[in-house]
Every structure is written in C-alpha cells, then in structure tokens.
PDB file of C-alpha atoms and ligand atoms in Angstrom:
ATOM      1  CA  UNK A   1       2.359  -5.741   0.519  1.00 94.00           C
ATOM      2  CA  UNK A   2       0.219  -2.619   0.463  1.00 97.00           C
ATOM      3  CA  UNK A   3      -0.680  -1.437   3.945  1.00 96.00           C
ATOM      4  CA  UNK A   4      -4.026   0.246   4.504  1.00 96.00           C
ATOM      5  CA  UNK A   5      -6.215   1.475   7.351  1.00 96.00           C
ATOM      6  CA  UNK A   6      -9.951   1.760   7.534  1.00 96.00           C
ATOM      7  CA  UNK A   7     -11.479   5.147   6.803  1.00 98.00           C
ATOM      8  CA  UNK A   8     -13.602   6.861   9.388  1.00 98.00           C
ATOM      9  CA  UNK A   9     -16.900   5.005   9.441  1.00 98.00           C
ATOM     10  CA  UNK A  10     -19.029   8.173   9.258  1.00 98.00           C
ATOM     11  CA  UNK A  11     -17.121   9.252   6.143  1.00 98.00           C
ATOM     12  CA  UNK A  12     -17.840   5.888   4.527  1.00 98.00           C
ATOM     13  CA  UNK A  13     -21.529   6.005   5.448  1.00 98.00           C
ATOM     14  CA  UNK A  14     -21.888   9.518   4.000  1.00 98.00           C
ATOM     15  CA  UNK A  15     -20.727   8.253   0.596  1.00 98.00           C
ATOM     16  CA  UNK A  16     -23.035   5.244   0.418  1.00 98.00           C
ATOM     17  CA  UNK A  17     -26.309   5.459  -1.485  1.00 97.00           C
ATOM     18  CA  UNK A  18     -28.903   2.726  -1.777  1.00 97.00           C
ATOM     19  CA  UNK A  19     -28.021  -0.902  -1.247  1.00 98.00           C
ATOM     20  CA  UNK A  20     -24.452  -2.112  -1.138  1.00 98.00           C
ATOM     21  CA  UNK A  21     -22.172  -4.876  -2.392  1.00 98.00           C
ATOM     22  CA  UNK A  22     -18.888  -5.227  -0.483  1.00 98.00           C
ATOM     23  CA  UNK A  23     -15.610  -6.334  -2.052  1.00 98.00           C
ATOM     24  CA  UNK A  24     -12.625  -7.289   0.095  1.00 98.00           C
ATOM     25  CA  UNK A  25      -9.049  -8.249  -0.733  1.00 98.00           C
ATOM     26  CA  UNK A  26      -7.673 -11.492   0.637  1.00 97.00           C
ATOM     27  CA  UNK A  27      -4.003 -10.567   0.448  1.00 96.00           C
ATOM     28  CA  UNK A  28      -2.915  -7.071   1.510  1.00 96.00           C
ATOM     29  CA  UNK A  29      -6.180  -5.911   3.098  1.00 96.00           C
ATOM     30  CA  UNK A  30      -6.493  -9.193   4.942  1.00 96.00           C
ATOM     31  CA  UNK A  31      -3.003  -8.781   6.405  1.00 94.00           C
ATOM     32  CA  UNK A  32      -3.705  -5.099   7.150  1.00 95.00           C
ATOM     33  CA  UNK A  33      -6.929  -6.203   8.858  1.00 95.00           C
ATOM     34  CA  UNK A  34      -8.950  -3.811   6.734  1.00 97.00           C
ATOM     35  CA  UNK A  35     -10.615  -5.996   4.131  1.00 97.00           C
ATOM     36  CA  UNK A  36     -10.233  -9.719   4.669  1.00 97.00           C
ATOM     37  CA  UNK A  37     -13.184 -12.040   5.315  1.00 98.00           C
ATOM     38  CA  UNK A  38     -13.430 -10.976   8.955  1.00 98.00           C
ATOM     39  CA  UNK A  39     -13.517  -7.248   8.191  1.00 98.00           C
ATOM     40  CA  UNK A  40     -15.964  -7.686   5.303  1.00 98.00           C
ATOM     41  CA  UNK A  41     -18.339  -9.563   7.616  1.00 98.00           C
ATOM     42  CA  UNK A  42     -17.897  -6.890  10.299  1.00 98.00           C
ATOM     43  CA  UNK A  43     -18.687  -4.158   7.766  1.00 98.00           C
ATOM     44  CA  UNK A  44     -21.760  -6.084   6.652  1.00 98.00           C
ATOM     45  CA  UNK A  45     -23.032  -6.114  10.248  1.00 98.00           C
ATOM     46  CA  UNK A  46     -22.296  -2.405  10.680  1.00 98.00           C
ATOM     47  CA  UNK A  47     -24.232  -1.543   7.523  1.00 98.00           C
ATOM     48  CA  UNK A  48     -27.123  -3.748   8.612  1.00 97.00           C
ATOM     49  CA  UNK A  49     -27.239  -1.854  11.927  1.00 98.00           C
ATOM     50  CA  UNK A  50     -27.500   1.353   9.870  1.00 97.00           C
ATOM     51  CA  UNK A  51     -30.434  -0.162   7.948  1.00 98.00           C
ATOM     52  CA  UNK A  52     -28.392  -0.345   4.770  1.00 98.00           C
ATOM     53  CA  UNK A  53     -29.136  -3.425   2.695  1.00 98.00           C
ATOM     54  CA  UNK A  54     -26.115  -5.524   1.742  1.00 98.00           C
ATOM     55  CA  UNK A  55     -26.829  -7.438  -1.468  1.00 98.00           C
ATOM     56  CA  UNK A  56     -23.656  -9.499  -1.350  1.00 98.00           C
ATOM     57  CA  UNK A  57     -20.009  -9.727  -0.372  1.00 98.00           C
ATOM     58  CA  UNK A  58     -16.961 -11.169  -2.094  1.00 98.00           C
ATOM     59  CA  UNK A  59     -13.314 -11.361  -1.055  1.00 98.00           C
ATOM     60  CA  UNK A  60     -10.984 -11.538  -4.042  1.00 97.00           C
ATOM     61  CA  UNK A  61      -7.483 -12.844  -3.411  1.00 94.00           C
ATOM     62  CA  UNK A  62      -6.055  -9.706  -5.053  1.00 96.00           C
ATOM     63  CA  UNK A  63      -8.281  -6.719  -5.806  1.00 97.00           C
ATOM     64  CA  UNK A  64      -5.468  -5.196  -7.879  1.00 97.00           C
ATOM     65  CA  UNK A  65      -5.865  -8.089 -10.373  1.00 97.00           C
ATOM     66  CA  UNK A  66      -8.277  -6.583 -12.866  1.00 97.00           C
ATOM     67  CA  UNK A  67      -9.098  -9.866 -14.608  1.00 97.00           C
ATOM     68  CA  UNK A  68     -10.069 -11.469 -11.291  1.00 98.00           C
ATOM     69  CA  UNK A  69     -12.256  -8.494 -10.405  1.00 98.00           C
ATOM     70  CA  UNK A  70     -13.943  -8.708 -13.810  1.00 98.00           C
ATOM     71  CA  UNK A  71     -14.607 -12.415 -13.241  1.00 98.00           C
ATOM     72  CA  UNK A  72     -15.973 -11.725  -9.740  1.00 98.00           C
ATOM     73  CA  UNK A  73     -18.256  -9.064 -11.257  1.00 98.00           C
ATOM     74  CA  UNK A  74     -19.587 -11.661 -13.731  1.00 98.00           C
ATOM     75  CA  UNK A  75     -20.001 -14.301 -11.002  1.00 98.00           C
ATOM     76  CA  UNK A  76     -21.934 -11.836  -8.813  1.00 98.00           C
ATOM     77  CA  UNK A  77     -23.878 -10.166 -11.590  1.00 97.00           C
ATOM     78  CA  UNK A  78     -27.284 -10.670  -9.984  1.00 98.00           C
ATOM     79  CA  UNK A  79     -26.345  -9.210  -6.586  1.00 98.00           C
ATOM     80  CA  UNK A  80     -24.453  -6.370  -8.217  1.00 98.00           C
ATOM     81  CA  UNK A  81     -27.451  -5.497 -10.423  1.00 97.00           C
ATOM     82  CA  UNK A  82     -29.427  -4.788  -7.214  1.00 97.00           C
ATOM     83  CA  UNK A  83     -26.644  -2.632  -5.710  1.00 98.00           C
ATOM     84  CA  UNK A  84     -26.337   1.118  -6.092  1.00 98.00           C
ATOM     85  CA  UNK A  85     -22.997   1.221  -4.279  1.00 98.00           C
ATOM     86  CA  UNK A  86     -19.986  -1.059  -4.276  1.00 98.00           C
ATOM     87  CA  UNK A  87     -17.884  -0.597  -1.156  1.00 98.00           C
ATOM     88  CA  UNK A  88     -14.282  -1.729  -1.696  1.00 98.00           C
ATOM     89  CA  UNK A  89     -12.132  -2.583   1.318  1.00 98.00           C
ATOM     90  CA  UNK A  90      -8.797  -2.599  -0.477  1.00 98.00           C
ATOM     91  CA  UNK A  91      -6.050  -0.223  -1.526  1.00 98.00           C
ATOM     92  CA  UNK A  92      -6.682   2.503  -4.090  1.00 98.00           C
ATOM     93  CA  UNK A  93      -5.453   0.215  -6.833  1.00 97.00           C
ATOM     94  CA  UNK A  94      -8.132  -2.336  -5.974  1.00 98.00           C
ATOM     95  CA  UNK A  95     -10.787   0.355  -5.781  1.00 98.00           C
ATOM     96  CA  UNK A  96      -9.920   1.383  -9.322  1.00 98.00           C
ATOM     97  CA  UNK A  97     -10.073  -2.242 -10.491  1.00 98.00           C
ATOM     98  CA  UNK A  98     -13.711  -2.125  -9.379  1.00 98.00           C
ATOM     99  CA  UNK A  99     -14.221   1.195 -11.181  1.00 98.00           C
ATOM    100  CA  UNK A 100     -12.883  -0.377 -14.396  1.00 98.00           C
ATOM    101  CA  UNK A 101     -14.739  -3.671 -14.030  1.00 98.00           C
ATOM    102  CA  UNK A 102     -18.194  -2.397 -13.088  1.00 98.00           C
ATOM    103  CA  UNK A 103     -20.825  -0.473 -15.056  1.00 97.00           C
ATOM    104  CA  UNK A 104     -20.432   3.305 -14.706  1.00 97.00           C
ATOM    105  CA  UNK A 105     -23.806   3.807 -12.980  1.00 97.00           C
ATOM    106  CA  UNK A 106     -22.622   1.827  -9.916  1.00 98.00           C
ATOM    107  CA  UNK A 107     -21.016   4.115  -7.369  1.00 98.00           C
ATOM    108  CA  UNK A 108     -17.681   2.723  -6.134  1.00 98.00           C
ATOM    109  CA  UNK A 109     -16.754   3.825  -2.617  1.00 98.00           C
ATOM    110  CA  UNK A 110     -13.374   3.289  -1.004  1.00 98.00           C
ATOM    111  CA  UNK A 111     -13.501   2.067   2.586  1.00 98.00           C
ATOM    112  CA  UNK A 112      -9.805   2.299   3.394  1.00 97.00           C
ATOM    113  CA  UNK A 113      -6.880   4.675   3.120  1.00 97.00           C
ATOM    114  CA  UNK A 114      -3.812   3.328   1.311  1.00 97.00           C
ATOM    115  CA  UNK A 115      -0.759   3.921   3.470  1.00 96.00           C
ATOM    116  CA  UNK A 116       2.462   2.400   2.151  1.00 96.00           C
ATOM    117  CA  UNK A 117       4.305  -0.575   0.754  1.00 96.00           C
ATOM    118  CA  UNK A 118       5.207  -2.562   3.844  1.00 95.00           C
ATOM    119  CA  UNK A 119       7.372  -5.461   4.895  1.00 95.00           C
ATOM    120  CA  UNK A 120       5.673  -7.946   7.187  1.00 93.00           C
ATOM    121  CA  UNK A 121       7.916  -8.053  10.274  1.00 91.00           C
ATOM    122  CA  UNK A 122       5.350 -10.266  11.948  1.00 88.00           C
ATOM    123  CA  UNK A 123       1.554 -10.396  11.839  1.00 80.00           C
ATOM    124  CA  UNK A 124       1.341  -7.454  14.243  1.00 86.00           C
ATOM    125  CA  UNK A 125       3.938  -5.255  12.602  1.00 90.00           C
ATOM    126  CA  UNK A 126       4.146  -3.905   9.056  1.00 92.00           C
ATOM    127  CA  UNK A 127       7.099  -1.670   8.241  1.00 94.00           C
ATOM    128  CA  UNK A 128       7.706   0.678   5.339  1.00 96.00           C
ATOM    129  CA  UNK A 129      11.075  -0.089   3.736  1.00 96.00           C
ATOM    130  CA  UNK A 130      10.631   1.198   0.176  1.00 97.00           C
ATOM    131  CA  UNK A 131       8.758   4.254  -1.118  1.00 95.00           C
ATOM    132  CA  UNK A 132       8.621   3.005  -4.723  1.00 93.00           C
ATOM    133  CA  UNK A 133      10.765   5.873  -5.972  1.00 92.00           C
ATOM    134  CA  UNK A 134      11.341   4.233  -9.366  1.00 89.00           C
ATOM    135  CA  UNK A 135      15.076   4.904  -9.309  1.00 91.00           C
ATOM    136  CA  UNK A 136      16.543   2.533  -6.742  1.00 94.00           C
ATOM    137  CA  UNK A 137      19.772   3.452  -4.954  1.00 95.00           C
ATOM    138  CA  UNK A 138      20.086   0.303  -2.824  1.00 96.00           C
ATOM    139  CA  UNK A 139      23.142  -0.853  -4.799  1.00 96.00           C
ATOM    140  CA  UNK A 140      24.954   2.307  -3.697  1.00 95.00           C
ATOM    141  CA  UNK A 141      23.775   2.340  -0.070  1.00 97.00           C
ATOM    142  CA  UNK A 142      24.550  -1.132   1.202  1.00 95.00           C
ATOM    143  CA  UNK A 143      21.010  -2.353   0.603  1.00 96.00           C
ATOM    144  CA  UNK A 144      19.448   0.105   3.052  1.00 97.00           C
ATOM    145  CA  UNK A 145      17.041   2.703   1.653  1.00 98.00           C
ATOM    146  CA  UNK A 146      17.802   6.312   2.639  1.00 97.00           C
ATOM    147  CA  UNK A 147      14.849   7.581   0.625  1.00 96.00           C
ATOM    148  CA  UNK A 148      12.464   5.787   2.981  1.00 97.00           C
ATOM    149  CA  UNK A 149      14.341   5.233   6.236  1.00 97.00           C
ATOM    150  CA  UNK A 150      15.869   8.715   6.539  1.00 97.00           C
ATOM    151  CA  UNK A 151      12.995  11.130   7.264  1.00 96.00           C
ATOM    152  CA  UNK A 152      14.709  13.730   5.050  1.00 96.00           C
ATOM    153  CA  UNK A 153      15.289  11.210   2.276  1.00 96.00           C
ATOM    154  CA  UNK A 154      18.940  12.273   2.145  1.00 97.00           C
ATOM    155  CA  UNK A 155      21.059  10.622  -0.534  1.00 97.00           C
ATOM    156  CA  UNK A 156      24.232  11.880   1.155  1.00 97.00           C
ATOM    157  CA  UNK A 157      24.329  11.513   4.906  1.00 94.00           C
ATOM    158  CA  UNK A 158      24.233  11.593   7.775  1.00 97.00           C
ATOM    159  CA  UNK A 159      22.993  15.131   8.331  1.00 97.00           C
ATOM    160  CA  UNK A 160      24.346  17.369  11.090  1.00 97.00           C
ATOM    161  CA  UNK A 161      21.453  16.474  13.350  1.00 96.00           C
ATOM    162  CA  UNK A 162      22.532  12.883  13.944  1.00 97.00           C
ATOM    163  CA  UNK A 163      23.335  12.343  17.619  1.00 96.00           C
ATOM    164  CA  UNK A 164      24.586   9.177  19.330  1.00 97.00           C
ATOM    165  CA  UNK A 165      23.791   7.289  16.117  1.00 97.00           C
ATOM    166  CA  UNK A 166      20.137   8.289  16.447  1.00 98.00           C
ATOM    167  CA  UNK A 167      17.996  10.379  14.110  1.00 97.00           C
ATOM    168  CA  UNK A 168      17.325  13.996  15.053  1.00 96.00           C
ATOM    169  CA  UNK A 169      13.702  13.573  13.989  1.00 96.00           C
ATOM    170  CA  UNK A 170      13.115  10.713  16.420  1.00 95.00           C
ATOM    171  CA  UNK A 171      15.647   9.866  19.127  1.00 95.00           C
ATOM    172  CA  UNK A 172      14.306   6.325  19.340  1.00 95.00           C
ATOM    173  CA  UNK A 173      15.165   5.684  15.719  1.00 96.00           C
ATOM    174  CA  UNK A 174      18.578   4.681  14.422  1.00 97.00           C
ATOM    175  CA  UNK A 175      19.975   7.120  11.879  1.00 98.00           C
ATOM    176  CA  UNK A 176      19.555   5.442   8.496  1.00 98.00           C
ATOM    177  CA  UNK A 177      22.929   6.732   7.378  1.00 98.00           C
ATOM    178  CA  UNK A 178      24.686   5.212  10.376  1.00 98.00           C
ATOM    179  CA  UNK A 179      23.144   1.886   9.425  1.00 98.00           C
ATOM    180  CA  UNK A 180      24.239   2.411   5.828  1.00 98.00           C
ATOM    181  CA  UNK A 181      27.768   3.205   7.004  1.00 98.00           C
ATOM    182  CA  UNK A 182      27.962   0.200   9.335  1.00 97.00           C
ATOM    183  CA  UNK A 183      26.761  -2.161   6.652  1.00 97.00           C
ATOM    184  CA  UNK A 184      29.113  -0.670   4.085  1.00 97.00           C
ATOM    185  CA  UNK A 185      32.034  -1.341   6.454  1.00 97.00           C
ATOM    186  CA  UNK A 186      31.009  -4.978   6.822  1.00 97.00           C
ATOM    187  CA  UNK A 187      30.442  -5.321   3.090  1.00 95.00           C
ATOM    188  CA  UNK A 188      33.674  -3.502   2.243  1.00 96.00           C
ATOM    189  CA  UNK A 189      31.754  -1.092   0.006  1.00 95.00           C
ATOM    190  CA  UNK A 190      32.612   2.182   1.735  1.00 96.00           C
ATOM    191  CA  UNK A 191      33.829   3.581  -1.589  1.00 95.00           C
ATOM    192  CA  UNK A 192      30.211   3.612  -2.771  1.00 94.00           C
ATOM    193  CA  UNK A 193      29.058   6.018  -0.077  1.00 95.00           C
ATOM    194  CA  UNK A 194      32.151   8.212  -0.269  1.00 95.00           C
ATOM    195  CA  UNK A 195      30.986   9.406  -3.684  1.00 94.00           C
ATOM    196  CA  UNK A 196      28.563  12.323  -3.601  1.00 95.00           C
ATOM    197  CA  UNK A 197      25.245  11.065  -4.883  1.00 94.00           C
ATOM    198  CA  UNK A 198      23.628  13.158  -7.581  1.00 91.00           C
ATOM    199  CA  UNK A 199      20.136  14.570  -7.062  1.00 89.00           C
ATOM    200  CA  UNK A 200      17.520  11.937  -7.623  1.00 84.00           C
ATOM    201  CA  UNK A 201      15.668  11.781 -10.897  1.00 82.00           C
ATOM    202  CA  UNK A 202      12.055  11.801  -9.756  1.00 77.00           C
ATOM    203  CA  UNK A 203      10.834  12.358 -13.306  1.00 78.00           C
ATOM    204  CA  UNK A 204      10.741   8.556 -13.708  1.00 76.00           C
ATOM    205  CA  UNK A 205       7.668   8.601 -11.446  1.00 72.00           C
ATOM    206  CA  UNK A 206       5.593  10.746 -13.842  1.00 70.00           C
ATOM    207  CA  UNK A 207       3.170  10.101 -15.412  1.00 71.00           C
ATOM    208  CA  UNK A 208       1.426   7.170 -13.686  1.00 74.00           C
ATOM    209  CA  UNK A 209       3.678   4.212 -14.383  1.00 71.00           C
ATOM    210  CA  UNK A 210       2.883   1.193 -16.525  1.00 71.00           C
ATOM    211  CA  UNK A 211       5.199  -1.756 -17.046  1.00 74.00           C
ATOM    212  CA  UNK A 212       4.508  -3.916 -20.066  1.00 78.00           C
ATOM    213  CA  UNK A 213       6.113  -7.331 -20.488  1.00 79.00           C
ATOM    214  CA  UNK A 214       7.155  -8.698 -23.846  1.00 78.00           C
ATOM    215  CA  UNK A 215       7.186 -12.379 -24.754  1.00 75.00           C
ATOM    216  CA  UNK A 216       5.303 -15.183 -23.048  1.00 69.00           C
ATOM    217  CA  UNK A 217       5.079 -15.780 -19.316  1.00 62.00           C
ATOM    218  CA  UNK A 218       5.734 -19.344 -18.214  1.00 54.00           C
TER     219      UNK A 218
HETATM  220  S1  LIG B   1      15.739   3.713  -3.377  1.00 78.68           S
HETATM  221 FE1  LIG B   1      14.396   3.120  -1.713  1.00 78.68          FE
HETATM  222  S2  LIG B   1      12.420   3.961  -2.296  1.00 78.68           S
HETATM  223 FE2  LIG B   1      13.632   3.898  -4.137  1.00 78.68          FE
HETATM  224  S3  LIG B   1      13.115   1.907  -5.075  1.00 78.68           S
HETATM  225 FE3  LIG B   1      14.983   1.621  -3.853  1.00 78.68          FE
HETATM  226  S4  LIG B   1      14.233   0.874  -1.875  1.00 78.68           S
HETATM  227 FE4  LIG B   1      12.476   1.797  -2.936  1.00 78.68          FE
HETATM  228  S1  LIG B   2      19.795  11.920  11.527  1.00 78.68           S
HETATM  229 FE1  LIG B   2      20.147  10.389   9.914  1.00 78.68          FE
HETATM  230  S2  LIG B   2      18.129   9.464   9.468  1.00 78.68           S
HETATM  231 FE2  LIG B   2      17.795  11.342  10.662  1.00 78.68          FE
HETATM  232  S3  LIG B   2      17.407  12.934   9.138  1.00 78.68           S
HETATM  233 FE3  LIG B   2      19.622  12.987   9.590  1.00 78.68          FE
HETATM  234  S4  LIG B   2      20.578  11.608   8.102  1.00 78.68           S
HETATM  235 FE4  LIG B   2      18.363  11.198   8.066  1.00 78.68          FE
END
C-alpha cells in the first residue's frame, strides 16, 4: 500500500479558495489514517471551523482508479459544480486522478504527502520494503531488498561500517547485508551473493512508467 501523512494544516488552508469538496481514499489513505471516512469527516469539521463551506465529501475505495474517480465526479456533479476547490486526501497518484477527472477550472489541492510503498506489519506499523526501483534484485539477494533496507542501497555488501551485525547508520537496525547473508546460508544460495553485482540500471525508471496489458482480463 501507499503510505502517506497529512500535510501541515496551515499549508492546506493557504491553498484553498472558495468552497470545497473533499475526496478521500478508502484503501491506502484509510490505512495510513490520512484520508479514510474518519479523516475526511475530521477535515470537514476543521474547514467548517475556518468558515470554509464544504459542498460535499466522498471516499472512493481507490483514488488511483481513474474510472472510479470519473464515476464519482459524475455522481457528485451538483456538489462539485458549487466547489471552487477539491481537496484530495490521498497519495499523489489519487490527486492526479482528480486532476484528470475534473474540469480544469476546479482547483485540486493535495492534503497529504506521499511517503512510500509500505508493508502492513500491523495496523499501527507500516514498513517500507520496496522502493519500486523497476529492476528487482530480490532473486539474487535471498528475497531481501538491499536497495531499500540498506540505507546506502548497496548491491554488494556489507560495507565496512557494519558492526556487531548492525548498520553503521543506525545501531538499532540490523545490517541488511547480514540478513541477506544469513538467509542465503539457509537457502543454500550463497553463490548468488558471491558474484559482484553490476551497477543498477536506473534508466528503467525514466520516463514516468506505464504498463499496458494485452489481451482480455478475466
Ligand atoms: S530490488 Fe528492492 S526496490 Fe527494487 S523492485 Fe526489488 S524489492 Fe523493490
Ligand atoms: S552496515 Fe549494512 S545496511 Fe548499513 S549501510 Fe552498511 S551494508 Fe548497508
């Protein structure tokens, strides 16, 4: 899921003009506690306290789903026609769904900062495990990501700073390369990490990626 955090409230208020419609996201923003039903209602109350009219609210199950955002825009056409600003409490992808789905004269304001792709450890803990590098090395590193879990993103490790199996950047954190080594021993795949990894091809990340499917989807 995409992890987000709410922007500073004053920064949000500075960007709002006229009356507002609020969109939330019922999946990632709900889990991040930034844009589910509860947070949308809380934002509505905050705006009301600031004497800002809220014409309507709507929580879409996935703001990144452009077709769903377009449908929500049709279903809320009347409220949206009275709104000068649409405040979106979702990741940057969801904000841009609103930009694409709504008429250009409506100002779309982002209410959250998009942080990272996170694993849900439990409902109080979201952990970054993958940085979406577009050129996955997990098959060579025992299924543990050095790009994300080593602060230096080293593809050949550990570095000379590793001490007592801990990372030199944070002594409370296990060195990612120690974990990779330990798992490779258990998996009997040490040969994989004995090879010197080539520099990573980051060109696959540029320009902004699109993945198109061919054939039908069942
Ligand atoms: S190498 Fe790491 S950052 Fe890259 S795709 Fe694989 S898990 Fe994600
Ligand atoms: S100690 Fe390990 S995790 Fe930390 S920067 Fe060095 S190789 Fe990466």
